[in-house]
Amino acid sequence: MRKMSKNAWVFQMTVHGVEPDNDVIIQELINESGGLMIGKRKISKGVSYLLVVDLLALDILMTGMAEAYPCEVSYRKAKVIKF
């Protein structure tokens, strides 16, 4: 079990144009950043992930995703979780 910071938040990250089977790079970026993926769902535009990250992990993840998938990623802080 991974220990998370007390300041960790739940975020929804949507990656457009990616198939759920071809997301090894995304899962590696999530693990390297120190975040925790708690769910993955295929949507019509691509793949949506439910993540638990703190601010440092989110910064590392956003930087890595900007390099790997420019202009194809959106983030949303989950207030009400519908997954």
A tleap script that builds the chain and sets N, CA, C and O, in Angstrom:
source leaprc.protein.ff14SB
mol = sequence {
  NMET ARG LYS MET SER LYS ASN ALA TRP VAL
  PHE GLN MET THR VAL HIE GLY VAL GLU PRO
  ASP ASN ASP VAL ILE ILE GLN GLU LEU ILE
  ASN GLU SER GLY GLY LEU MET ILE GLY LYS
  ARG LYS ILE SER LYS GLY VAL SER TYR LEU
  LEU VAL VAL ASP LEU LEU ALA LEU ASP ILE
  LEU MET THR GLY MET ALA GLU ALA TYR PRO
  CYS GLU VAL SER TYR ARG LYS ALA LYS VAL
  ILE LYS CPHE
}
set mol.1.N position { 0.837 -1.171 0.000 }
set mol.1.CA position { 0.000 0.000 0.000 }
set mol.1.C position { 0.888 1.244 0.000 }
set mol.1.O position { 1.853 1.322 0.760 }
set mol.2.N position { 0.566 2.193 -0.838 }
set mol.2.CA position { 1.346 3.418 -0.963 }
set mol.2.C position { 0.825 4.473 0.000 }
set mol.2.O position { -0.384 4.676 0.108 }
set mol.3.N position { 1.733 5.146 0.698 }
set mol.3.CA position { 1.347 6.236 1.590 }
set mol.3.C position { 1.190 7.505 0.766 }
set mol.3.O position { 2.062 7.849 -0.032 }
set mol.4.N position { 0.093 8.187 0.960 }
set mol.4.CA position { -0.158 9.434 0.261 }
set mol.4.C position { -0.065 10.592 1.247 }
set mol.4.O position { -0.241 10.416 2.452 }
set mol.5.N position { 0.211 11.761 0.720 }
set mol.5.CA position { 0.264 12.966 1.530 }
set mol.5.C position { -1.131 13.293 2.066 }
set mol.5.O position { -2.138 12.929 1.457 }
set mol.6.N position { -1.183 13.973 3.198 }
set mol.6.CA position { -2.477 14.395 3.734 }
set mol.6.C position { -3.124 15.446 2.844 }
set mol.6.O position { -4.329 15.681 2.930 }
set mol.7.N position { -2.329 16.075 1.993 }
set mol.7.CA position { -2.837 17.106 1.098 }
set mol.7.C position { -3.186 16.555 -0.278 }
set mol.7.O position { -3.290 17.324 -1.233 }
set mol.8.N position { -3.365 15.268 -0.402 }
set mol.8.CA position { -3.662 14.664 -1.701 }
set mol.8.C position { -5.115 14.929 -2.089 }
set mol.8.O position { -6.003 15.003 -1.240 }
set mol.9.N position { -5.327 15.070 -3.400 }
set mol.9.CA position { -6.652 15.324 -3.950 }
set mol.9.C position { -6.983 14.267 -4.982 }
set mol.9.O position { -6.101 13.582 -5.500 }
set mol.10.N position { -8.259 14.146 -5.268 }
set mol.10.CA position { -8.712 13.243 -6.321 }
set mol.10.C position { -8.921 14.077 -7.585 }
set mol.10.O position { -9.645 15.073 -7.573 }
set mol.11.N position { -8.278 13.656 -8.670 }
set mol.11.CA position { -8.400 14.337 -9.953 }
set mol.11.C position { -8.874 13.365 -11.011 }
set mol.11.O position { -8.600 12.167 -10.949 }
set mol.12.N position { -9.592 13.903 -11.986 }
set mol.12.CA position { -9.937 13.141 -13.174 }
set mol.12.C position { -9.084 13.688 -14.312 }
set mol.12.O position { -9.105 14.886 -14.593 }
set mol.13.N position { -8.341 12.811 -14.957 }
set mol.13.CA position { -7.497 13.193 -16.084 }
set mol.13.C position { -8.039 12.492 -17.325 }
set mol.13.O position { -8.175 11.269 -17.338 }
set mol.14.N position { -8.346 13.259 -18.363 }
set mol.14.CA position { -8.850 12.702 -19.607 }
set mol.14.C position { -7.801 12.898 -20.685 }
set mol.14.O position { -7.314 14.008 -20.900 }
set mol.15.N position { -7.456 11.806 -21.362 }
set mol.15.CA position { -6.481 11.845 -22.446 }
set mol.15.C position { -7.232 11.511 -23.729 }
set mol.15.O position { -7.785 10.420 -23.870 }
set mol.16.N position { -7.247 12.456 -24.657 }
set mol.16.CA position { -7.994 12.292 -25.904 }
set mol.16.C position { -7.153 11.557 -26.942 }
set mol.16.O position { -5.948 11.787 -27.050 }
set mol.17.N position { -7.787 10.679 -27.697 }
set mol.17.CA position { -7.122 10.001 -28.805 }
set mol.17.C position { -6.238 8.840 -28.411 }
set mol.17.O position { -5.351 8.466 -29.178 }
set mol.18.N position { -6.447 8.254 -27.237 }
set mol.18.CA position { -5.637 7.120 -26.785 }
set mol.18.C position { -6.565 5.936 -26.546 }
set mol.18.O position { -7.633 6.084 -25.952 }
set mol.19.N position { -6.156 4.772 -27.007 }
set mol.19.CA position { -6.916 3.551 -26.751 }
set mol.19.C position { -6.561 3.016 -25.362 }
set mol.19.O position { -5.420 3.168 -24.926 }
set mol.20.N position { -7.507 2.395 -24.660 }
set mol.20.CA position { -7.226 1.889 -23.305 }
set mol.20.C position { -6.128 0.834 -23.260 }
set mol.20.O position { -5.465 0.683 -22.234 }
set mol.21.N position { -5.925 0.106 -24.344 }
set mol.21.CA position { -4.900 -0.937 -24.351 }
set mol.21.C position { -3.502 -0.384 -24.598 }
set mol.21.O position { -2.515 -1.062 -24.312 }
set mol.22.N position { -3.398 0.832 -25.123 }
set mol.22.CA position { -2.106 1.416 -25.491 }
set mol.22.C position { -1.715 2.546 -24.547 }
set mol.22.O position { -1.211 3.576 -24.995 }
set mol.23.N position { -1.936 2.372 -23.271 }
set mol.23.CA position { -1.675 3.460 -22.329 }
set mol.23.C position { -0.563 3.140 -21.339 }
set mol.23.O position { -0.587 3.614 -20.203 }
set mol.24.N position { 0.399 2.351 -21.757 }
set mol.24.CA position { 1.502 1.967 -20.869 }
set mol.24.C position { 2.315 3.191 -20.456 }
set mol.24.O position { 2.725 3.298 -19.301 }
set mol.25.N position { 2.549 4.108 -21.382 }
set mol.25.CA position { 3.322 5.319 -21.085 }
set mol.25.C position { 2.603 6.156 -20.029 }
set mol.25.O position { 3.242 6.700 -19.128 }
set mol.26.N position { 1.292 6.262 -20.136 }
set mol.26.CA position { 0.520 7.058 -19.182 }
set mol.26.C position { 0.589 6.440 -17.791 }
set mol.26.O position { 0.780 7.150 -16.804 }
set mol.27.N position { 0.436 5.129 -17.709 }
set mol.27.CA position { 0.515 4.467 -16.409 }
set mol.27.C position { 1.901 4.610 -15.792 }
set mol.27.O position { 2.017 4.765 -14.576 }
set mol.28.N position { 2.952 4.561 -16.604 }
set mol.28.CA position { 4.309 4.767 -16.093 }
set mol.28.C position { 4.487 6.186 -15.566 }
set mol.28.O position { 5.105 6.383 -14.520 }
set mol.29.N position { 3.946 7.185 -16.286 }
set mol.29.CA position { 4.044 8.571 -15.832 }
set mol.29.C position { 3.315 8.771 -14.503 }
set mol.29.O position { 3.798 9.494 -13.632 }
set mol.30.N position { 2.166 8.140 -14.349 }
set mol.30.CA position { 1.418 8.252 -13.095 }
set mol.30.C position { 2.225 7.651 -11.946 }
set mol.30.O position { 2.323 8.251 -10.876 }
set mol.31.N position { 2.798 6.481 -12.163 }
set mol.31.CA position { 3.590 5.826 -11.113 }
set mol.31.C position { 4.862 6.597 -10.792 }
set mol.31.O position { 5.225 6.721 -9.622 }
set mol.32.N position { 5.552 7.123 -11.817 }
set mol.32.CA position { 6.791 7.876 -11.595 }
set mol.32.C position { 6.534 9.188 -10.858 }
set mol.32.O position { 7.386 9.647 -10.097 }
set mol.33.N position { 5.373 9.792 -11.077 }
set mol.33.CA position { 5.077 11.066 -10.423 }
set mol.33.C position { 4.758 10.894 -8.941 }
set mol.33.O position { 4.820 11.858 -8.178 }
set mol.34.N position { 4.422 9.686 -8.534 }
set mol.34.CA position { 4.052 9.455 -7.145 }
set mol.34.C position { 2.554 9.469 -6.933 }
set mol.34.O position { 2.080 9.428 -5.798 }
set mol.35.N position { 1.805 9.527 -8.030 }
set mol.35.CA position { 0.348 9.487 -7.933 }
set mol.35.C position { -0.154 8.058 -7.858 }
set mol.35.O position { 0.615 7.108 -8.008 }
set mol.36.N position { -1.431 7.916 -7.626 }
set mol.36.CA position { -2.050 6.605 -7.509 }
set mol.36.C position { -3.286 6.573 -8.397 }
set mol.36.O position { -4.204 7.373 -8.216 }
set mol.37.N position { -3.313 5.652 -9.356 }
set mol.37.CA position { -4.465 5.505 -10.237 }
set mol.37.C position { -5.473 4.593 -9.541 }
set mol.37.O position { -5.148 3.461 -9.182 }
set mol.38.N position { -6.697 5.091 -9.351 }
set mol.38.CA position { -7.712 4.278 -8.691 }
set mol.38.C position { -8.826 3.858 -9.641 }
set mol.38.O position { -9.737 3.128 -9.250 }
set mol.39.N position { -8.756 4.316 -10.888 }
set mol.39.CA position { -9.761 3.899 -11.855 }
set mol.39.C position { -9.395 4.322 -13.258 }
set mol.39.O position { -8.689 5.310 -13.461 }
set mol.40.N position { -9.889 3.553 -14.239 }
set mol.40.CA position { -9.659 3.863 -15.649 }
set mol.40.C position { -10.930 3.519 -16.401 }
set mol.40.O position { -11.517 2.460 -16.183 }
set mol.41.N position { -11.361 4.417 -17.293 }
set mol.41.CA position { -12.598 4.199 -18.025 }
set mol.41.C position { -12.431 4.674 -19.460 }
set mol.41.O position { -11.870 5.741 -19.709 }
set mol.42.N position { -12.918 3.882 -20.393 }
set mol.42.CA position { -12.898 4.280 -21.798 }
set mol.42.C position { -14.091 5.191 -22.052 }
set mol.42.O position { -15.217 4.890 -21.657 }
set mol.43.N position { -13.822 6.307 -22.717 }
set mol.43.CA position { -14.883 7.219 -23.116 }
set mol.43.C position { -14.815 7.377 -24.624 }
set mol.43.O position { -13.899 6.860 -25.262 }
set mol.44.N position { -15.770 8.081 -25.194 }
set mol.44.CA position { -15.820 8.201 -26.652 }
set mol.44.C position { -14.603 8.929 -27.220 }
set mol.44.O position { -14.189 8.643 -28.343 }
set mol.45.N position { -14.027 9.855 -26.475 }
set mol.45.CA position { -12.893 10.640 -26.960 }
set mol.45.C position { -11.551 9.994 -26.684 }
set mol.45.O position { -10.569 10.327 -27.348 }
set mol.46.N position { -11.476 9.082 -25.728 }
set mol.46.CA position { -10.193 8.494 -25.351 }
set mol.46.C position { -10.314 7.701 -24.072 }
set mol.46.O position { -11.136 6.790 -23.971 }
set mol.47.N position { -9.490 8.049 -23.083 }
set mol.47.CA position { -9.472 7.333 -21.808 }
set mol.47.C position { -9.508 8.350 -20.670 }
set mol.47.O position { -8.855 9.392 -20.734 }
set mol.48.N position { -10.275 8.037 -19.633 }
set mol.48.CA position { -10.370 8.887 -18.459 }
set mol.48.C position { -9.822 8.121 -17.255 }
set mol.48.O position { -10.139 6.948 -17.062 }
set mol.49.N position { -9.000 8.789 -16.451 }
set mol.49.CA position { -8.370 8.175 -15.283 }
set mol.49.C position { -8.832 8.899 -14.035 }
set mol.49.O position { -9.025 10.115 -14.049 }
set mol.50.N position { -9.008 8.158 -12.963 }
set mol.50.CA position { -9.280 8.735 -11.660 }
set mol.50.C position { -8.011 8.572 -10.841 }
set mol.50.O position { -7.544 7.453 -10.628 }
set mol.51.N position { -7.445 9.696 -10.377 }
set mol.51.CA position { -6.133 9.700 -9.731 }
set mol.51.C position { -6.202 10.325 -8.349 }
set mol.51.O position { -7.035 11.192 -8.085 }
set mol.52.N position { -5.322 9.877 -7.477 }
set mol.52.CA position { -5.091 10.541 -6.201 }
set mol.52.C position { -3.666 11.074 -6.259 }
set mol.52.O position { -2.710 10.303 -6.344 }
set mol.53.N position { -3.529 12.403 -6.212 }
set mol.53.CA position { -2.214 13.034 -6.318 }
set mol.53.C position { -2.124 14.206 -5.352 }
set mol.53.O position { -3.132 14.825 -5.012 }
set mol.54.N position { -0.896 14.504 -4.913 }
set mol.54.CA position { -0.673 15.736 -4.180 }
set mol.54.C position { -0.143 16.767 -5.179 }
set mol.54.O position { -0.004 16.457 -6.362 }
set mol.55.N position { 0.149 17.970 -4.728 }
set mol.55.CA position { 0.537 19.029 -5.665 }
set mol.55.C position { 1.849 18.741 -6.379 }
set mol.55.O position { 1.977 19.033 -7.568 }
set mol.56.N position { 2.822 18.174 -5.681 }
set mol.56.CA position { 4.098 17.854 -6.315 }
set mol.56.C position { 3.907 16.778 -7.381 }
set mol.56.O position { 4.437 16.896 -8.485 }
set mol.57.N position { 3.154 15.734 -7.054 }
set mol.57.CA position { 2.898 14.666 -8.021 }
set mol.57.C position { 2.120 15.196 -9.218 }
set mol.57.O position { 2.377 14.789 -10.351 }
set mol.58.N position { 1.172 16.098 -8.980 }
set mol.58.CA position { 0.396 16.673 -10.078 }
set mol.58.C position { 1.283 17.492 -10.999 }
set mol.58.O position { 1.131 17.432 -12.219 }
set mol.59.N position { 2.210 18.258 -10.431 }
set mol.59.CA position { 3.136 19.048 -11.238 }
set mol.59.C position { 4.017 18.149 -12.100 }
set mol.59.O position { 4.196 18.416 -13.288 }
set mol.60.N position { 4.562 17.097 -11.517 }
set mol.60.CA position { 5.407 16.161 -12.267 }
set mol.60.C position { 4.595 15.469 -13.353 }
set mol.60.O position { 5.067 15.304 -14.478 }
set mol.61.N position { 3.371 15.063 -13.014 }
set mol.61.CA position { 2.508 14.382 -13.979 }
set mol.61.C position { 2.121 15.303 -15.132 }
set mol.61.O position { 2.152 14.890 -16.291 }
set mol.62.N position { 1.759 16.543 -14.826 }
set mol.62.CA position { 1.368 17.487 -15.880 }
set mol.62.C position { 2.532 17.786 -16.816 }
set mol.62.O position { 2.335 17.907 -18.025 }
set mol.63.N position { 3.735 17.907 -16.277 }
set mol.63.CA position { 4.913 18.143 -17.109 }
set mol.63.C position { 5.175 16.958 -18.022 }
set mol.63.O position { 5.427 17.138 -19.213 }
set mol.64.N position { 5.118 15.756 -17.481 }
set mol.64.CA position { 5.336 14.556 -18.287 }
set mol.64.C position { 4.275 14.364 -19.349 }
set mol.64.O position { 4.585 13.976 -20.475 }
set mol.65.N position { 3.018 14.634 -19.002 }
set mol.65.CA position { 1.931 14.475 -19.969 }
set mol.65.C position { 1.998 15.544 -21.056 }
set mol.65.O position { 1.640 15.276 -22.202 }
set mol.66.N position { 2.452 16.749 -20.715 }
set mol.66.CA position { 2.580 17.805 -21.719 }
set mol.66.C position { 3.635 17.451 -22.757 }
set mol.66.O position { 3.503 17.802 -23.929 }
set mol.67.N position { 4.685 16.752 -22.324 }
set mol.67.CA position { 5.715 16.325 -23.270 }
set mol.67.C position { 5.250 15.138 -24.107 }
set mol.67.O position { 5.547 15.073 -25.300 }
set mol.68.N position { 4.530 14.204 -23.503 }
set mol.68.CA position { 4.120 12.986 -24.205 }
set mol.68.C position { 2.874 13.199 -25.064 }
set mol.68.O position { 2.800 12.673 -26.175 }
set mol.69.N position { 1.905 13.952 -24.576 }
set mol.69.CA position { 0.635 14.156 -25.274 }
set mol.69.C position { 0.266 15.638 -25.267 }
set mol.69.O position { -0.626 16.037 -24.518 }
set mol.70.N position { 0.927 16.462 -26.079 }
set mol.70.CA position { 0.616 17.896 -26.071 }
set mol.70.C position { -0.799 18.168 -26.592 }
set mol.70.O position { -1.218 17.589 -27.594 }
set mol.71.N position { -1.515 19.034 -25.921 }
set mol.71.CA position { -2.861 19.497 -26.304 }
set mol.71.C position { -3.904 18.390 -26.330 }
set mol.71.O position { -4.938 18.556 -26.977 }
set mol.72.N position { -3.680 17.287 -25.665 }
set mol.72.CA position { -4.650 16.200 -25.690 }
set mol.72.C position { -5.108 15.788 -24.297 }
set mol.72.O position { -5.814 14.789 -24.158 }
set mol.73.N position { -4.726 16.528 -23.267 }
set mol.73.CA position { -5.010 16.118 -21.889 }
set mol.73.C position { -5.805 17.211 -21.182 }
set mol.73.O position { -5.500 18.396 -21.315 }
set mol.74.N position { -6.827 16.804 -20.428 }
set mol.74.CA position { -7.559 17.752 -19.596 }
set mol.74.C position { -7.642 17.196 -18.177 }
set mol.74.O position { -7.721 15.984 -17.976 }
set mol.75.N position { -7.622 18.101 -17.195 }
set mol.75.CA position { -7.646 17.729 -15.780 }
set mol.75.C position { -8.863 18.371 -15.129 }
set mol.75.O position { -9.276 19.468 -15.504 }
set mol.76.N position { -9.428 17.678 -14.158 }
set mol.76.CA position { -10.552 18.216 -13.412 }
set mol.76.C position { -10.488 17.706 -11.983 }
set mol.76.O position { -10.378 16.502 -11.750 }
set mol.77.N position { -10.556 18.617 -11.036 }
set mol.77.CA position { -10.578 18.209 -9.630 }
set mol.77.C position { -11.948 17.607 -9.350 }
set mol.77.O position { -12.977 18.221 -9.631 }
set mol.78.N position { -11.949 16.415 -8.802 }
set mol.78.CA position { -13.204 15.696 -8.583 }
set mol.78.C position { -13.855 16.166 -7.290 }
set mol.78.O position { -13.343 15.908 -6.201 }
set mol.79.N position { -14.977 16.851 -7.413 }
set mol.79.CA position { -15.745 17.251 -6.239 }
set mol.79.C position { -16.832 16.215 -5.979 }
set mol.79.O position { -17.018 15.751 -4.855 }
set mol.80.N position { -17.529 15.872 -7.028 }
set mol.80.CA position { -18.496 14.783 -6.973 }
set mol.80.C position { -17.994 13.738 -7.947 }
set mol.80.O position { -17.839 14.020 -9.135 }
set mol.81.N position { -17.742 12.552 -7.467 }
set mol.81.CA position { -17.132 11.531 -8.311 }
set mol.81.C position { -18.217 10.741 -9.020 }
set mol.81.O position { -19.014 10.053 -8.383 }
set mol.82.N position { -18.241 10.844 -10.338 }
set mol.82.CA position { -19.102 10.022 -11.191 }
set mol.82.C position { -18.174 9.262 -12.099 }
set mol.82.O position { -17.678 9.822 -13.077 }
set mol.83.N position { -17.931 8.044 -11.816 }
set mol.83.CA position { -16.964 7.282 -12.607 }
set mol.83.C position { -17.542 5.968 -13.028 }
set mol.83.O position { -16.872 5.186 -13.703 }
savepdb mol mol.pdb
quit
